Amino acid sequence: MLEVRREAHAKVNLFLRVLGRREDGYHDIESLIVPLSLHDTVVCREAGGLSLNVEGSDPSLPSDSGNLALVAALALSERAGVLKGADIDLVKRIPVAAGLGGGSADAAAVLVALNELWKCGLSEEALMEVGADVGSDVPAILADRPVLVSGRGERLRAVGVPGLHWVIVPSALQVRTPDAFSWWDEDGCSSGPDPGWFVEALASGDLASVRDGFSNDLEVPVFARYPELEEVKRLLLDHGALGAIMCGSGPTMAGVFTDPDAAAGASRDIGESIVAISRGAA
Ligand code: C5P
């Protein structure tokens, strides 16, 4: 085998609850994460050394050791004790530093592709352990299905969620993930309510009752600094979204729709937005 190609799917959080800061500086969270159809593409080819070539939406994205795709490749080679190289081509479509898990998705796709190309033979569980060291969202993205996550993102439970239609509204603002979490600490923010009912309603496909469940505890500190993002949320709800939520630590906002035509119409009216789907899982 000389080449392995993988899609690297973005994610959205249907809810994100921040439970508190831990001794190691991370925060314990609880979140429901689903993969989106929006994806980057990763192609790995056998080579003498390790190199990364990035093409696509954001020319500012690093192609050096700061890129999670390369961090993942190095972490895999160390864990599997493999001394092989690869040329990695990455075609970016997922907005960068947007809260959509783009970097983590690229890392997850590289782990799966190189595990195959290099014949490492690591199990999915072992890949998730390697992925958790690369980034907190990597295990959930590796699962490639709706999962309830806890810990700092490394503990997963598969859950049922119906297929949904999304209008993704990227932003030119920059919000760094560590900043969003430390603003939550600084502002003395609280954790959202127990989302058990929301998880159950989604699992039973009861979309009529889930409207109030879409929530993200990082919205309070991020909206306090960037009130224009709350306006985007309002805009999505005014265009008929069932729920509208900030993606991860932001600044992208996402509106959820049950009807593809309603999503397409909202996206057209709002402008500068991406239509995507999250496929259902039992
Ligand atoms: O794991 P990742 O590298 O994506 O995390 C980036 C930063 O976001 C961490 O260094 C930490 O400051 C913050 N973070 C957190 N709690 C999490 C995930 C991330 O505080 N559960």
mmCIF file of C-alpha atoms and ligand atoms in Angstrom:
data_model
loop_
_atom_site.group_PDB
_atom_site.id
_atom_site.type_symbol
_atom_site.label_atom_id
_atom_site.label_comp_id
_atom_site.label_asym_id
_atom_site.label_seq_id
_atom_site.Cartn_x
_atom_site.Cartn_y
_atom_site.Cartn_z
ATOM 1 C CA MET A 1 0.000 0.000 0.000
ATOM 2 C CA LEU A 2 1.511 3.325 -1.089
ATOM 3 C CA GLU A 3 -1.240 5.833 -0.302
ATOM 4 C CA VAL A 4 -4.115 6.175 2.204
ATOM 5 C CA ARG A 5 -6.793 8.887 1.905
ATOM 6 C CA ARG A 6 -9.143 9.880 4.756
ATOM 7 C CA GLU A 7 -11.838 12.515 5.275
ATOM 8 C CA ALA A 8 -11.325 14.621 8.409
ATOM 9 C CA HIS A 9 -14.773 15.647 9.668
ATOM 10 C CA ALA A 10 -15.560 18.822 11.632
ATOM 11 C CA LYS A 11 -17.650 18.531 14.810
ATOM 12 C CA VAL A 12 -20.311 20.485 16.645
ATOM 13 C CA ASN A 13 -21.214 20.312 20.326
ATOM 14 C CA LEU A 14 -24.965 19.952 20.878
ATOM 15 C CA PHE A 15 -24.285 21.035 24.436
ATOM 16 C CA LEU A 16 -21.070 21.891 26.275
ATOM 17 C CA ARG A 17 -21.087 22.004 30.039
ATOM 18 C CA VAL A 18 -17.987 23.208 31.906
ATOM 19 C CA LEU A 19 -17.864 21.574 35.338
ATOM 20 C CA GLY A 20 -14.745 23.195 36.819
ATOM 21 C CA ARG A 21 -11.014 23.838 36.543
ATOM 22 C CA ARG A 22 -8.708 20.957 37.405
ATOM 23 C CA GLU A 23 -5.260 20.914 39.039
ATOM 24 C CA ASP A 24 -3.636 20.225 35.631
ATOM 25 C CA GLY A 25 -5.127 23.448 34.172
ATOM 26 C CA TYR A 26 -7.703 21.657 32.008
ATOM 27 C CA HIS A 27 -11.417 21.798 32.760
ATOM 28 C CA ASP A 28 -13.703 18.869 33.346
ATOM 29 C CA ILE A 29 -16.449 19.076 30.785
ATOM 30 C CA GLU A 30 -19.525 17.203 29.679
ATOM 31 C CA SER A 31 -20.504 17.508 26.032
ATOM 32 C CA LEU A 32 -22.451 15.848 23.249
ATOM 33 C CA ILE A 33 -20.348 15.898 20.090
ATOM 34 C CA VAL A 34 -21.542 14.964 16.594
ATOM 35 C CA PRO A 35 -19.517 14.778 13.355
ATOM 36 C CA LEU A 36 -20.464 17.080 10.477
ATOM 37 C CA SER A 37 -20.372 16.401 6.742
ATOM 38 C CA LEU A 38 -18.002 19.406 6.407
ATOM 39 C CA HIS A 39 -14.511 17.926 6.108
ATOM 40 C CA ASP A 40 -10.852 18.383 5.210
ATOM 41 C CA THR A 41 -9.065 15.665 3.219
ATOM 42 C CA VAL A 42 -5.859 13.955 4.297
ATOM 43 C CA VAL A 43 -3.716 11.858 1.928
ATOM 44 C CA CYS A 44 -0.676 10.021 3.339
ATOM 45 C CA ARG A 45 1.988 8.519 1.033
ATOM 46 C CA GLU A 46 5.003 6.418 1.889
ATOM 47 C CA ALA A 47 8.182 8.529 1.981
ATOM 48 C CA GLY A 48 11.628 8.630 3.510
ATOM 49 C CA GLY A 49 11.015 11.549 5.902
ATOM 50 C CA LEU A 50 7.927 13.208 7.375
ATOM 51 C CA SER A 51 6.458 16.233 5.560
ATOM 52 C CA LEU A 52 3.185 18.143 5.452
ATOM 53 C CA ASN A 53 1.768 20.094 2.536
ATOM 54 C CA VAL A 54 -1.311 22.255 3.315
ATOM 55 C CA GLU A 55 -3.672 23.524 0.594
ATOM 56 C CA GLY A 56 -6.997 25.276 0.759
ATOM 57 C CA SER A 57 -8.980 27.761 2.762
ATOM 58 C CA ASP A 58 -6.426 29.306 5.121
ATOM 59 C CA PRO A 59 -2.883 29.941 3.888
ATOM 60 C CA SER A 60 -1.880 31.078 7.398
ATOM 61 C CA LEU A 61 -2.235 27.548 8.769
ATOM 62 C CA PRO A 62 1.218 26.248 9.758
ATOM 63 C CA SER A 63 2.677 23.285 7.882
ATOM 64 C CA ASP A 64 5.429 22.840 10.484
ATOM 65 C CA SER A 65 5.452 21.129 13.876
ATOM 66 C CA GLY A 66 2.707 23.525 15.083
ATOM 67 C CA ASN A 67 0.179 21.690 12.898
ATOM 68 C CA LEU A 68 -1.741 18.978 14.766
ATOM 69 C CA ALA A 69 -1.492 16.685 11.707
ATOM 70 C CA LEU A 70 2.288 16.481 12.214
ATOM 71 C CA VAL A 71 1.969 16.304 16.010
ATOM 72 C CA ALA A 72 -0.302 13.272 15.506
ATOM 73 C CA ALA A 73 2.109 11.613 13.052
ATOM 74 C CA LEU A 74 5.012 11.967 15.483
ATOM 75 C CA ALA A 75 2.907 10.756 18.432
ATOM 76 C CA LEU A 76 1.837 7.658 16.472
ATOM 77 C CA SER A 77 5.360 6.808 15.340
ATOM 78 C CA GLU A 78 6.546 7.055 18.954
ATOM 79 C CA ARG A 79 3.679 4.995 20.401
ATOM 80 C CA ALA A 80 3.939 2.267 17.744
ATOM 81 C CA GLY A 81 7.754 2.320 17.700
ATOM 82 C CA VAL A 82 7.681 2.816 13.930
ATOM 83 C CA LEU A 83 10.563 4.590 12.174
ATOM 84 C CA LYS A 84 8.904 5.274 8.826
ATOM 85 C CA GLY A 85 8.147 8.485 6.984
ATOM 86 C CA ALA A 86 5.200 9.903 5.050
ATOM 87 C CA ASP A 87 4.289 12.827 2.836
ATOM 88 C CA ILE A 88 0.981 14.168 4.172
ATOM 89 C CA ASP A 89 -1.226 16.282 1.898
ATOM 90 C CA LEU A 90 -3.920 18.206 3.743
ATOM 91 C CA VAL A 91 -6.716 19.985 1.865
ATOM 92 C CA LYS A 92 -8.414 22.439 4.262
ATOM 93 C CA ARG A 93 -12.092 23.314 4.044
ATOM 94 C CA ILE A 94 -12.977 23.536 7.746
ATOM 95 C CA PRO A 95 -12.511 27.120 9.018
ATOM 96 C CA VAL A 96 -9.356 27.355 11.175
ATOM 97 C CA ALA A 97 -9.435 28.161 14.932
ATOM 98 C CA ALA A 98 -13.205 28.243 14.701
ATOM 99 C CA GLY A 99 -14.380 25.818 17.403
ATOM 100 C CA LEU A 100 -15.252 23.225 14.738
ATOM 101 C CA GLY A 101 -12.437 20.844 15.725
ATOM 102 C CA GLY A 102 -10.649 21.220 12.370
ATOM 103 C CA GLY A 103 -7.125 20.694 13.722
ATOM 104 C CA SER A 104 -8.294 17.746 15.845
ATOM 105 C CA ALA A 105 -10.088 16.261 12.823
ATOM 106 C CA ASP A 106 -6.891 16.449 10.754
ATOM 107 C CA ALA A 107 -4.976 14.808 13.617
ATOM 108 C CA ALA A 108 -7.582 12.034 13.914
ATOM 109 C CA ALA A 109 -7.528 11.371 10.153
ATOM 110 C CA VAL A 110 -3.699 11.245 10.140
ATOM 111 C CA LEU A 111 -3.712 8.748 13.030
ATOM 112 C CA VAL A 112 -6.111 6.422 11.195
ATOM 113 C CA ALA A 113 -4.371 6.817 7.815
ATOM 114 C CA LEU A 114 -0.830 6.293 9.112
ATOM 115 C CA ASN A 115 -1.890 3.395 11.336
ATOM 116 C CA GLU A 116 -2.950 1.742 8.064
ATOM 117 C CA LEU A 117 -0.064 2.954 5.857
ATOM 118 C CA TRP A 118 2.622 2.092 8.406
ATOM 119 C CA LYS A 119 0.837 -1.176 9.394
ATOM 120 C CA CYS A 120 1.108 -0.219 13.071
ATOM 121 C CA GLY A 121 -1.857 -2.408 14.023
ATOM 122 C CA LEU A 122 -3.003 -0.114 16.858
ATOM 123 C CA SER A 123 -6.583 -0.717 18.053
ATOM 124 C CA GLU A 124 -9.186 2.087 17.993
ATOM 125 C CA GLU A 125 -8.790 2.352 21.772
ATOM 126 C CA ALA A 126 -5.001 2.763 21.480
ATOM 127 C CA LEU A 127 -5.449 5.393 18.743
ATOM 128 C CA MET A 128 -7.808 7.279 21.069
ATOM 129 C CA GLU A 129 -5.175 7.257 23.819
ATOM 130 C CA VAL A 130 -2.595 8.678 21.404
ATOM 131 C CA GLY A 131 -5.212 11.177 20.146
ATOM 132 C CA ALA A 132 -6.093 12.401 23.651
ATOM 133 C CA ASP A 133 -2.472 13.525 24.095
ATOM 134 C CA VAL A 134 -2.639 15.431 20.791
ATOM 135 C CA GLY A 135 -5.856 17.327 21.644
ATOM 136 C CA SER A 136 -8.894 16.986 23.906
ATOM 137 C CA ASP A 137 -11.338 16.729 20.958
ATOM 138 C CA VAL A 138 -9.401 14.048 19.057
ATOM 139 C CA PRO A 139 -10.943 10.937 20.751
ATOM 140 C CA ALA A 140 -14.513 12.170 20.094
ATOM 141 C CA ILE A 141 -13.680 12.886 16.457
ATOM 142 C CA LEU A 142 -12.020 9.464 16.078
ATOM 143 C CA ALA A 143 -15.293 7.879 17.254
ATOM 144 C CA ASP A 144 -16.919 9.226 14.033
ATOM 145 C CA ARG A 145 -20.421 9.099 15.547
ATOM 146 C CA PRO A 146 -22.396 11.000 18.208
ATOM 147 C CA VAL A 147 -20.714 10.626 21.598
ATOM 148 C CA LEU A 148 -21.250 11.949 25.085
ATOM 149 C CA VAL A 149 -17.826 13.021 26.354
ATOM 150 C CA SER A 150 -16.564 13.668 29.874
ATOM 151 C CA GLY A 151 -13.262 14.162 31.692
ATOM 152 C CA ARG A 152 -11.380 16.715 29.598
ATOM 153 C CA GLY A 153 -12.889 15.042 26.516
ATOM 154 C CA GLU A 154 -11.222 11.611 26.607
ATOM 155 C CA ARG A 155 -14.064 9.577 28.168
ATOM 156 C CA LEU A 156 -16.682 8.617 25.575
ATOM 157 C CA ARG A 157 -20.116 7.025 25.487
ATOM 158 C CA ALA A 158 -21.963 6.395 22.209
ATOM 159 C CA VAL A 159 -25.445 7.958 22.147
ATOM 160 C CA GLY A 160 -28.315 8.031 19.660
ATOM 161 C CA VAL A 161 -28.999 11.330 17.876
ATOM 162 C CA PRO A 162 -31.232 11.897 14.819
ATOM 163 C CA GLY A 163 -29.778 13.300 11.603
ATOM 164 C CA LEU A 164 -29.743 17.114 11.671
ATOM 165 C CA HIS A 165 -29.183 19.990 9.246
ATOM 166 C CA TRP A 166 -26.819 22.813 10.182
ATOM 167 C CA VAL A 167 -26.113 26.368 9.144
ATOM 168 C CA ILE A 168 -22.562 27.158 10.215
ATOM 169 C CA VAL A 169 -21.680 30.863 10.493
ATOM 170 C CA PRO A 170 -17.899 31.399 10.711
ATOM 171 C CA SER A 171 -16.509 34.606 12.199
ATOM 172 C CA ALA A 172 -13.454 36.731 11.525
ATOM 173 C CA LEU A 173 -12.989 37.118 15.296
ATOM 174 C CA GLN A 174 -10.229 35.116 16.978
ATOM 175 C CA VAL A 175 -10.978 33.244 20.207
ATOM 176 C CA ARG A 176 -8.220 30.986 21.557
ATOM 177 C CA THR A 177 -9.516 27.904 23.377
ATOM 178 C CA PRO A 178 -7.379 28.477 26.529
ATOM 179 C CA ASP A 179 -8.701 32.063 26.701
ATOM 180 C CA ALA A 180 -12.359 31.007 26.532
ATOM 181 C CA PHE A 181 -11.820 28.523 29.383
ATOM 182 C CA SER A 182 -9.867 31.019 31.523
ATOM 183 C CA TRP A 183 -12.551 33.716 30.977
ATOM 184 C CA TRP A 184 -15.073 31.177 32.323
ATOM 185 C CA ASP A 185 -12.869 30.932 35.483
ATOM 186 C CA GLU A 186 -12.202 34.696 35.751
ATOM 187 C CA ASP A 187 -15.873 35.645 35.414
ATOM 188 C CA GLY A 188 -16.940 33.080 38.028
ATOM 189 C CA CYS A 189 -19.281 31.462 35.505
ATOM 190 C CA SER A 190 -21.483 28.551 36.496
ATOM 191 C CA SER A 191 -22.193 25.161 34.936
ATOM 192 C CA GLY A 192 -25.363 24.739 32.919
ATOM 193 C CA PRO A 193 -28.185 22.456 34.102
ATOM 194 C CA ASP A 194 -27.983 18.657 33.936
ATOM 195 C CA PRO A 195 -28.592 17.764 30.269
ATOM 196 C CA GLY A 196 -29.809 14.204 30.958
ATOM 197 C CA TRP A 197 -33.322 14.973 29.683
ATOM 198 C CA PHE A 198 -31.879 16.459 26.465
ATOM 199 C CA VAL A 199 -29.727 13.372 25.770
ATOM 200 C CA GLU A 200 -32.761 11.123 26.346
ATOM 201 C CA ALA A 201 -35.046 13.225 24.133
ATOM 202 C CA LEU A 202 -32.494 13.176 21.294
ATOM 203 C CA ALA A 203 -31.976 9.421 21.649
ATOM 204 C CA SER A 204 -35.727 8.870 21.304
ATOM 205 C CA GLY A 205 -35.859 11.193 18.261
ATOM 206 C CA ASP A 206 -38.186 13.586 20.079
ATOM 207 C CA LEU A 207 -37.057 16.800 18.344
ATOM 208 C CA ALA A 208 -40.199 18.737 19.330
ATOM 209 C CA SER A 209 -38.990 19.034 22.919
ATOM 210 C CA VAL A 210 -35.246 19.627 22.524
ATOM 211 C CA ARG A 211 -35.274 23.368 21.692
ATOM 212 C CA ASP A 212 -34.050 24.458 25.170
ATOM 213 C CA GLY A 213 -31.321 21.831 25.390
ATOM 214 C CA PHE A 214 -28.786 23.415 23.029
ATOM 215 C CA SER A 215 -26.437 25.243 25.395
ATOM 216 C CA ASN A 216 -22.760 26.044 25.746
ATOM 217 C CA ASP A 217 -21.339 27.291 29.059
ATOM 218 C CA LEU A 218 -18.529 29.096 27.212
ATOM 219 C CA GLU A 219 -21.073 31.399 25.524
ATOM 220 C CA VAL A 220 -21.465 33.590 28.636
ATOM 221 C CA PRO A 221 -17.786 34.651 28.916
ATOM 222 C CA VAL A 222 -17.243 34.768 25.118
ATOM 223 C CA PHE A 223 -20.443 36.782 24.418
ATOM 224 C CA ALA A 224 -19.454 39.186 27.243
ATOM 225 C CA ARG A 225 -16.335 40.048 25.201
ATOM 226 C CA TYR A 226 -17.850 39.694 21.708
ATOM 227 C CA PRO A 227 -21.557 40.665 21.921
ATOM 228 C CA GLU A 228 -21.806 40.515 18.110
ATOM 229 C CA LEU A 229 -21.759 36.711 18.398
ATOM 230 C CA GLU A 230 -24.978 36.779 20.414
ATOM 231 C CA GLU A 231 -26.517 38.705 17.529
ATOM 232 C CA VAL A 232 -25.569 35.878 15.151
ATOM 233 C CA LYS A 233 -27.304 33.446 17.520
ATOM 234 C CA ARG A 234 -30.424 35.618 17.455
ATOM 235 C CA LEU A 235 -30.237 35.834 13.646
ATOM 236 C CA LEU A 236 -30.146 32.023 13.338
ATOM 237 C CA LEU A 237 -33.133 31.645 15.692
ATOM 238 C CA ASP A 238 -35.028 34.369 13.806
ATOM 239 C CA HIS A 239 -34.429 32.367 10.609
ATOM 240 C CA GLY A 240 -36.217 29.361 12.084
ATOM 241 C CA ALA A 241 -33.376 27.411 13.709
ATOM 242 C CA LEU A 242 -34.559 24.882 16.295
ATOM 243 C CA GLY A 243 -31.508 25.831 18.350
ATOM 244 C CA ALA A 244 -28.411 27.965 17.876
ATOM 245 C CA ILE A 245 -25.176 27.367 19.696
ATOM 246 C CA MET A 246 -21.566 28.530 19.755
ATOM 247 C CA CYS A 247 -19.253 25.787 18.453
ATOM 248 C CA GLY A 248 -16.810 24.692 21.168
ATOM 249 C CA SER A 249 -14.861 27.721 22.393
ATOM 250 C CA GLY A 250 -16.096 29.762 19.406
ATOM 251 C CA PRO A 251 -16.289 32.004 17.565
ATOM 252 C CA THR A 252 -18.306 30.026 14.960
ATOM 253 C CA MET A 253 -22.060 29.909 15.568
ATOM 254 C CA ALA A 254 -24.219 27.007 14.385
ATOM 255 C CA GLY A 255 -27.966 26.824 13.842
ATOM 256 C CA VAL A 256 -29.713 23.460 13.828
ATOM 257 C CA PHE A 257 -32.639 22.692 11.521
ATOM 258 C CA THR A 258 -34.772 19.608 10.971
ATOM 259 C CA ASP A 259 -35.632 20.535 7.393
ATOM 260 C CA PRO A 260 -32.914 20.789 4.688
ATOM 261 C CA ASP A 261 -34.828 23.415 2.674
ATOM 262 C CA ALA A 262 -35.246 25.616 5.759
ATOM 263 C CA ALA A 263 -31.494 25.317 6.432
ATOM 264 C CA ALA A 264 -30.636 26.178 2.820
ATOM 265 C CA GLY A 265 -33.029 29.182 2.889
ATOM 266 C CA ALA A 266 -31.596 30.474 6.186
ATOM 267 C CA SER A 267 -28.043 30.108 4.867
ATOM 268 C CA ARG A 268 -28.943 32.077 1.702
ATOM 269 C CA ASP A 269 -30.569 34.871 3.734
ATOM 270 C CA ILE A 270 -27.782 35.100 6.308
ATOM 271 C CA GLY A 271 -24.976 34.997 3.677
ATOM 272 C CA GLU A 272 -21.360 33.933 4.545
ATOM 273 C CA SER A 273 -22.380 30.552 5.958
ATOM 274 C CA ILE A 274 -21.908 26.846 5.303
ATOM 275 C CA VAL A 275 -24.701 24.256 5.119
ATOM 276 C CA ALA A 276 -23.779 20.853 6.595
ATOM 277 C CA ILE A 277 -25.471 17.737 7.933
ATOM 278 C CA SER A 278 -24.801 15.475 10.887
ATOM 279 C CA ARG A 279 -25.981 11.971 10.065
ATOM 280 C CA GLY A 280 -28.137 10.161 12.579
ATOM 281 C CA ALA A 281 -27.021 7.229 14.728
ATOM 282 C CA ALA A 282 -29.046 4.834 16.859
HETATM 283 O O1 C5P B 1 -6.597 19.766 24.501
HETATM 284 P P1 C5P B 1 -6.391 21.003 23.708
HETATM 285 O O2 C5P B 1 -4.958 21.165 23.280
HETATM 286 O O3 C5P B 1 -7.332 21.166 22.584
HETATM 287 O O4 C5P B 1 -6.685 22.191 24.701
HETATM 288 C C1 C5P B 1 -6.235 23.503 24.459
HETATM 289 C C2 C5P B 1 -6.397 24.303 25.739
HETATM 290 O O5 C5P B 1 -7.772 24.507 26.031
HETATM 291 C C3 C5P B 1 -5.839 23.638 26.981
HETATM 292 O O6 C5P B 1 -4.457 23.914 27.139
HETATM 293 C C4 C5P B 1 -6.671 24.275 28.068
HETATM 294 O O7 C5P B 1 -6.206 25.574 28.370
HETATM 295 C C5 C5P B 1 -8.025 24.424 27.419
HETATM 296 N N1 C5P B 1 -8.922 23.277 27.697
HETATM 297 C C6 C5P B 1 -9.441 23.150 28.959
HETATM 298 N N2 C5P B 1 -10.264 22.082 29.249
HETATM 299 C C7 C5P B 1 -10.587 21.180 28.293
HETATM 300 C C8 C5P B 1 -10.064 21.310 26.984
HETATM 301 C C9 C5P B 1 -9.221 22.374 26.720
HETATM 302 O O8 C5P B 1 -9.171 23.967 29.858
HETATM 303 N N3 C5P B 1 -11.415 20.172 28.609
#
